[in-house]
Amino acid sequence: MRRLAQRVILISTLLLLVMSLLVSCGGSGNTKKLVINTESLTTRVEDETLTHTLKASELTKIANLLAATYNSTDFDTQEMLVAASRGYDMLADDFNDTDPNQKFEDKGKANLAAVKNLITEANKKADDDVKIDFDYAKINDTDVDTLIIAMQISVNTVSGSGFFDVLLSGIGTILRWITNTLGFGYYMIGICLFAVVIEILMLPFAIKQQKNSIRQANLRPKEMAIRNKYKGRNDQVTMQKMQQEIQEFYQRENFSPYSGCLPLLIQLPIIMALYYIVIDPLHYVLGQSAEVSAALSTFYSASRAAGGLGGTMGTNSGTIAILSDIKANGIELLGGIKDFAYFSNGEAAFESLNKIINSIPNFNIGPFNFGLAPSFARFDILLLVPVLTFVTYFFTSKLNRKFMAQPASVGGPDERQVACSNNIMDITMPAMSTVFTFAVPALVGVYWIFRSLIGMLKQFILARLMPLPTFTEEDYKKAAKEMAGKRPVKKTNSVGSVRSLHHIDDEDFEDTRERALARKAAIEAREAREQEEKAKKSPFGAAPLKDENKKNAKSDGDTAQNAENDTDEDKDSN
């Protein structure tokens, strides 16, 4: 059971790692850092047309304090400072940014009490090396504006020229053409057709994997012959010797059981790259720069008090959720990004977005927005996506196993462990995939479901065109004789030769080889006879044996008894 548990834990960990990498593509979490432009801060303080009450050094200390205590999760100092400049105190007990009836228009005057409260709270959280001890109560509106400008970033509207960025953008352009031309502007249809194209392109890897499965199946009778030799013995010494002999057999046949993993390893980065494309259509499909994509995400999730849209966006939603929301509730929402205080060139960001407004695909199917993540709070048709994900992954994993070569087994605890491991994985993998569908837009879940179905169909077609070989009982017996004839025979007078007390290596020595083969034949005959008797049994009892069968049974029993006597003699000699 320990081996079973280790196998399940290993596979589950690898699956969790891969899925975590996939769903982390759409967001950066809490990795944002506030960068202070001290040069612009000093320049504004030295501008005599502006009235500051604090010195440049004092403002720099406040800016460094806010940057050091910034936390986008629970203490977004930039957002609270911008909100205070618009007249709102986000630290107030009665502040509520989620009330749809409340308007957050710029009041035209900073709430200096809120600014002082923010600095006070930041001072409590800060380390001693960044705390400030001067009188910041005399701060004025101009000082606040200068602090905000020192925190602004410039949005680069030009797409990157890196290799991977250009490659993924090129693939995204193909997806856009498929969506607009063949998908009638519906993103769901586009990504499903795109999945078909990708599976066709990856067909050579699938063919290679099928050929590897066929070759492994062709070696199965001989591998079974090796395993049958050690059947019924599960001690560690026997198992190590069996595995060593199987590995040597694979080496003689120039076959590696791990060669089938290469196509899967090649497909993994392709699947991850496709996830990037699907989750961020603004960048890869619509051709906007990564900075514009990040700027839109920031503007969308910023509070309305700070001039943002106040949208709720998970770290895995990417721009697909933002575009679907904007498409459904009005393109004019983007206009606010022009004056958004986080950016020094908000106008340029708006102009860049304005060029692609009419190209935003339709994320809806009927009245349902599949750009949103499934949620029990809405309890709509989107909840079918996690259910279908579980059902699809459950059945495709079982069906795909039927189309692929399975490891050879002769029954016993190992076979039961493998079967138990497969049953656990049949539940674990679909369950984990289902959990992840709640963290991403429903369109991504639909994409996973469709790719799984297409993959199963592809595997089914390959299994029909390139079927795995089947073997009869005669083939297995022939392979066993062939393997017995090829087994190297060791001389009994070899110095230092060690024989197993379990007689697992009797066939390797000349003086015990004949009796070992006889013992093996007797065991096989007895097992065949037992199987024949079971087959002849009726619901009313076992059928009586004929005299000839009784005679043969007695003969086989004598042979088995002689073989057992030989075993006792061998033990005495050893």
mmCIF file of C-alpha atoms in Angstrom, residues 84-269:
data_model
loop_
_atom_site.group_PDB
_atom_site.id
_atom_site.type_symbol
_atom_site.label_atom_id
_atom_site.label_comp_id
_atom_site.label_asym_id
_atom_site.label_seq_id
_atom_site.Cartn_x
_atom_site.Cartn_y
_atom_site.Cartn_z
ATOM 1 C CA ALA A 84 -8.013 60.718 -1.006
ATOM 2 C CA SER A 85 -6.972 63.136 -3.761
ATOM 3 C CA ARG A 86 -10.483 62.732 -5.206
ATOM 4 C CA GLY A 87 -12.066 63.404 -1.802
ATOM 5 C CA TYR A 88 -12.672 59.878 -0.384
ATOM 6 C CA ASP A 89 -11.287 58.156 2.714
ATOM 7 C CA MET A 90 -10.994 54.423 2.059
ATOM 8 C CA LEU A 91 -9.868 53.824 5.663
ATOM 9 C CA ALA A 92 -13.115 55.185 7.067
ATOM 10 C CA ASP A 93 -15.351 52.652 8.814
ATOM 11 C CA ASP A 94 -18.392 53.564 6.720
ATOM 12 C CA PHE A 95 -16.596 53.464 3.354
ATOM 13 C CA ASN A 96 -18.274 51.113 0.839
ATOM 14 C CA ASP A 97 -17.035 50.994 -2.725
ATOM 15 C CA THR A 98 -19.354 48.123 -3.751
ATOM 16 C CA ASP A 99 -22.650 50.020 -3.380
ATOM 17 C CA PRO A 100 -23.934 50.348 -6.988
ATOM 18 C CA ASN A 101 -26.096 53.329 -6.062
ATOM 19 C CA GLN A 102 -23.194 55.369 -4.727
ATOM 20 C CA LYS A 103 -21.391 57.645 -7.190
ATOM 21 C CA PHE A 104 -17.676 58.341 -6.894
ATOM 22 C CA GLU A 105 -17.135 61.448 -8.966
ATOM 23 C CA ASP A 106 -14.019 63.548 -8.428
ATOM 24 C CA LYS A 107 -14.829 66.178 -5.799
ATOM 25 C CA GLY A 108 -12.043 68.424 -7.101
ATOM 26 C CA LYS A 109 -10.382 68.759 -3.724
ATOM 27 C CA ALA A 110 -8.216 66.387 -1.765
ATOM 28 C CA ASN A 111 -9.400 64.955 1.534
ATOM 29 C CA LEU A 112 -6.317 65.938 3.526
ATOM 30 C CA ALA A 113 -7.605 64.214 6.639
ATOM 31 C CA ALA A 114 -7.702 60.938 4.706
ATOM 32 C CA VAL A 115 -4.133 61.545 3.457
ATOM 33 C CA LYS A 116 -2.868 62.144 6.993
ATOM 34 C CA ASN A 117 -4.727 59.063 8.221
ATOM 35 C CA LEU A 118 -3.102 56.977 5.471
ATOM 36 C CA ILE A 119 0.394 58.193 6.363
ATOM 37 C CA THR A 120 -0.274 57.514 10.052
ATOM 38 C CA GLU A 121 -1.381 53.929 9.359
ATOM 39 C CA ALA A 122 1.581 53.369 7.052
ATOM 40 C CA ASN A 123 3.904 54.621 9.782
ATOM 41 C CA LYS A 124 2.494 52.001 12.151
ATOM 42 C CA LYS A 125 3.128 49.205 9.664
ATOM 43 C CA ALA A 126 6.563 50.367 8.482
ATOM 44 C CA ASP A 127 9.978 49.251 9.659
ATOM 45 C CA ASP A 128 12.042 51.691 11.655
ATOM 46 C CA ASP A 129 14.334 52.569 8.740
ATOM 47 C CA VAL A 130 11.469 54.065 6.665
ATOM 48 C CA LYS A 131 9.330 55.609 9.383
ATOM 49 C CA ILE A 132 9.030 59.383 9.343
ATOM 50 C CA ASP A 133 9.230 61.643 12.402
ATOM 51 C CA PHE A 134 8.598 65.117 10.953
ATOM 52 C CA ASP A 135 5.337 67.072 10.959
ATOM 53 C CA TYR A 136 3.408 65.882 7.908
ATOM 54 C CA ALA A 137 0.150 67.441 9.107
ATOM 55 C CA LYS A 138 0.889 70.566 7.077
ATOM 56 C CA ILE A 139 0.624 68.656 3.768
ATOM 57 C CA ASN A 140 -1.511 70.392 1.105
ATOM 58 C CA ASP A 141 -3.258 69.520 -2.169
ATOM 59 C CA THR A 142 -0.179 70.279 -4.278
ATOM 60 C CA ASP A 143 1.940 67.951 -2.134
ATOM 61 C CA VAL A 144 -0.605 65.176 -2.665
ATOM 62 C CA ASP A 145 -0.611 65.722 -6.424
ATOM 63 C CA THR A 146 3.179 65.572 -6.472
ATOM 64 C CA LEU A 147 3.187 62.277 -4.552
ATOM 65 C CA ILE A 148 0.689 60.772 -7.019
ATOM 66 C CA ILE A 149 2.659 61.936 -10.058
ATOM 67 C CA ALA A 150 5.844 60.437 -8.564
ATOM 68 C CA MET A 151 4.077 57.049 -8.464
ATOM 69 C CA GLN A 152 2.730 57.151 -12.032
ATOM 70 C CA ILE A 153 3.968 54.834 -14.771
ATOM 71 C CA SER A 154 4.065 55.313 -18.519
ATOM 72 C CA VAL A 155 2.150 52.684 -20.508
ATOM 73 C CA ASN A 156 4.082 51.336 -23.478
ATOM 74 C CA THR A 157 1.580 50.873 -26.298
ATOM 75 C CA VAL A 158 4.043 49.130 -28.641
ATOM 76 C CA SER A 159 3.989 45.334 -28.639
ATOM 77 C CA GLY A 160 7.138 43.526 -27.604
ATOM 78 C CA SER A 161 9.600 42.068 -30.077
ATOM 79 C CA GLY A 162 10.729 39.045 -28.076
ATOM 80 C CA PHE A 163 10.686 35.638 -29.756
ATOM 81 C CA PHE A 164 7.961 34.066 -27.626
ATOM 82 C CA ASP A 165 5.847 37.206 -27.644
ATOM 83 C CA VAL A 166 5.977 37.370 -31.438
ATOM 84 C CA LEU A 167 5.304 33.621 -31.714
ATOM 85 C CA LEU A 168 2.277 33.655 -29.423
ATOM 86 C CA SER A 169 0.958 36.833 -31.016
ATOM 87 C CA GLY A 170 1.198 35.138 -34.419
ATOM 88 C CA ILE A 171 -0.804 32.165 -33.144
ATOM 89 C CA GLY A 172 -3.280 34.587 -31.592
ATOM 90 C CA THR A 173 -3.706 36.274 -34.983
ATOM 91 C CA ILE A 174 -4.726 32.895 -36.416
ATOM 92 C CA LEU A 175 -7.227 32.474 -33.587
ATOM 93 C CA ARG A 176 -8.653 35.922 -34.342
ATOM 94 C CA TRP A 177 -9.084 35.033 -38.013
ATOM 95 C CA ILE A 178 -10.792 31.746 -37.116
ATOM 96 C CA THR A 179 -13.091 33.512 -34.631
ATOM 97 C CA ASN A 180 -14.101 36.307 -37.008
ATOM 98 C CA THR A 181 -14.309 34.231 -40.205
ATOM 99 C CA LEU A 182 -15.400 30.737 -39.192
ATOM 100 C CA GLY A 183 -16.754 31.430 -35.726
ATOM 101 C CA PHE A 184 -18.995 34.347 -36.735
ATOM 102 C CA GLY A 185 -17.379 36.535 -34.064
ATOM 103 C CA TYR A 186 -18.151 34.113 -31.193
ATOM 104 C CA TYR A 187 -15.047 33.411 -29.121
ATOM 105 C CA MET A 188 -16.305 30.024 -27.929
ATOM 106 C CA ILE A 189 -16.752 28.764 -31.490
ATOM 107 C CA GLY A 190 -13.382 30.213 -32.407
ATOM 108 C CA ILE A 191 -11.438 28.477 -29.634
ATOM 109 C CA CYS A 192 -13.196 25.149 -30.310
ATOM 110 C CA LEU A 193 -12.225 25.300 -33.994
ATOM 111 C CA PHE A 194 -8.774 26.436 -32.911
ATOM 112 C CA ALA A 195 -8.513 23.331 -30.690
ATOM 113 C CA VAL A 196 -9.254 21.144 -33.734
ATOM 114 C CA VAL A 197 -6.465 22.846 -35.703
ATOM 115 C CA ILE A 198 -3.996 22.354 -32.848
ATOM 116 C CA GLU A 199 -4.852 18.660 -32.502
ATOM 117 C CA ILE A 200 -4.263 18.193 -36.229
ATOM 118 C CA LEU A 201 -0.881 19.902 -35.966
ATOM 119 C CA MET A 202 0.049 17.700 -33.002
ATOM 120 C CA LEU A 203 -0.984 14.526 -34.823
ATOM 121 C CA PRO A 204 2.648 13.443 -35.547
ATOM 122 C CA PHE A 205 3.345 13.272 -31.808
ATOM 123 C CA ALA A 206 0.211 11.175 -31.300
ATOM 124 C CA ILE A 207 1.265 8.794 -34.099
ATOM 125 C CA LYS A 208 4.692 8.402 -32.533
ATOM 126 C CA GLN A 209 3.110 7.649 -29.188
ATOM 127 C CA GLN A 210 0.794 5.052 -30.760
ATOM 128 C CA LYS A 211 3.748 3.365 -32.484
ATOM 129 C CA ASN A 212 5.516 3.212 -29.153
ATOM 130 C CA SER A 213 2.428 1.592 -27.595
ATOM 131 C CA ILE A 214 2.331 -0.999 -30.404
ATOM 132 C CA ARG A 215 5.955 -1.871 -29.871
ATOM 133 C CA GLN A 216 5.434 -2.201 -26.147
ATOM 134 C CA ALA A 217 2.449 -4.473 -26.785
ATOM 135 C CA ASN A 218 4.537 -6.644 -29.112
ATOM 136 C CA LEU A 219 6.985 -7.243 -26.270
ATOM 137 C CA ARG A 220 4.231 -8.155 -23.846
ATOM 138 C CA PRO A 221 4.291 -11.984 -24.321
ATOM 139 C CA LYS A 222 8.016 -12.186 -23.622
ATOM 140 C CA GLU A 223 7.704 -9.819 -20.681
ATOM 141 C CA MET A 224 4.891 -11.983 -19.352
ATOM 142 C CA ALA A 225 7.178 -15.006 -19.657
ATOM 143 C CA ILE A 226 9.701 -13.269 -17.403
ATOM 144 C CA ARG A 227 7.015 -12.285 -14.901
ATOM 145 C CA ASN A 228 5.523 -15.792 -14.880
ATOM 146 C CA LYS A 229 8.900 -17.139 -13.902
ATOM 147 C CA TYR A 230 8.610 -15.216 -10.625
ATOM 148 C CA LYS A 231 4.865 -15.656 -10.191
ATOM 149 C CA GLY A 232 3.730 -16.145 -6.598
ATOM 150 C CA ARG A 233 6.936 -14.766 -5.025
ATOM 151 C CA ASN A 234 6.710 -11.195 -3.755
ATOM 152 C CA ASP A 235 9.799 -10.874 -1.574
ATOM 153 C CA GLN A 236 12.137 -7.959 -2.261
ATOM 154 C CA VAL A 237 15.001 -10.093 -3.587
ATOM 155 C CA THR A 238 12.732 -11.759 -6.148
ATOM 156 C CA MET A 239 11.150 -8.484 -7.247
ATOM 157 C CA GLN A 240 14.560 -6.850 -7.747
ATOM 158 C CA LYS A 241 15.771 -9.769 -9.815
ATOM 159 C CA MET A 242 12.597 -9.720 -11.917
ATOM 160 C CA GLN A 243 12.883 -5.988 -12.602
ATOM 161 C CA GLN A 244 16.545 -6.368 -13.503
ATOM 162 C CA GLU A 245 15.750 -9.147 -15.965
ATOM 163 C CA ILE A 246 12.953 -7.083 -17.552
ATOM 164 C CA GLN A 247 15.266 -4.098 -17.930
ATOM 165 C CA GLU A 248 17.918 -6.288 -19.561
ATOM 166 C CA PHE A 249 15.246 -7.650 -21.909
ATOM 167 C CA TYR A 250 14.225 -4.095 -22.881
ATOM 168 C CA GLN A 251 17.862 -3.213 -23.519
ATOM 169 C CA ARG A 252 18.304 -6.227 -25.807
ATOM 170 C CA GLU A 253 15.210 -5.132 -27.722
ATOM 171 C CA ASN A 254 16.406 -1.471 -27.847
ATOM 172 C CA PHE A 255 13.164 -0.339 -26.255
ATOM 173 C CA SER A 256 12.675 2.255 -23.536
ATOM 174 C CA PRO A 257 9.352 2.215 -21.653
ATOM 175 C CA TYR A 258 9.805 5.951 -21.073
ATOM 176 C CA SER A 259 10.045 6.865 -24.751
ATOM 177 C CA GLY A 260 6.266 7.339 -24.825
ATOM 178 C CA CYS A 261 6.640 10.217 -22.365
ATOM 179 C CA LEU A 262 8.565 12.369 -24.881
ATOM 180 C CA PRO A 263 5.487 13.365 -26.927
ATOM 181 C CA LEU A 264 3.700 14.277 -23.705
ATOM 182 C CA LEU A 265 6.622 16.432 -22.562
ATOM 183 C CA ILE A 266 6.664 18.191 -25.929
ATOM 184 C CA GLN A 267 2.918 18.834 -25.781
ATOM 185 C CA LEU A 268 3.056 20.340 -22.280
ATOM 186 C CA PRO A 269 4.655 23.707 -23.224
#
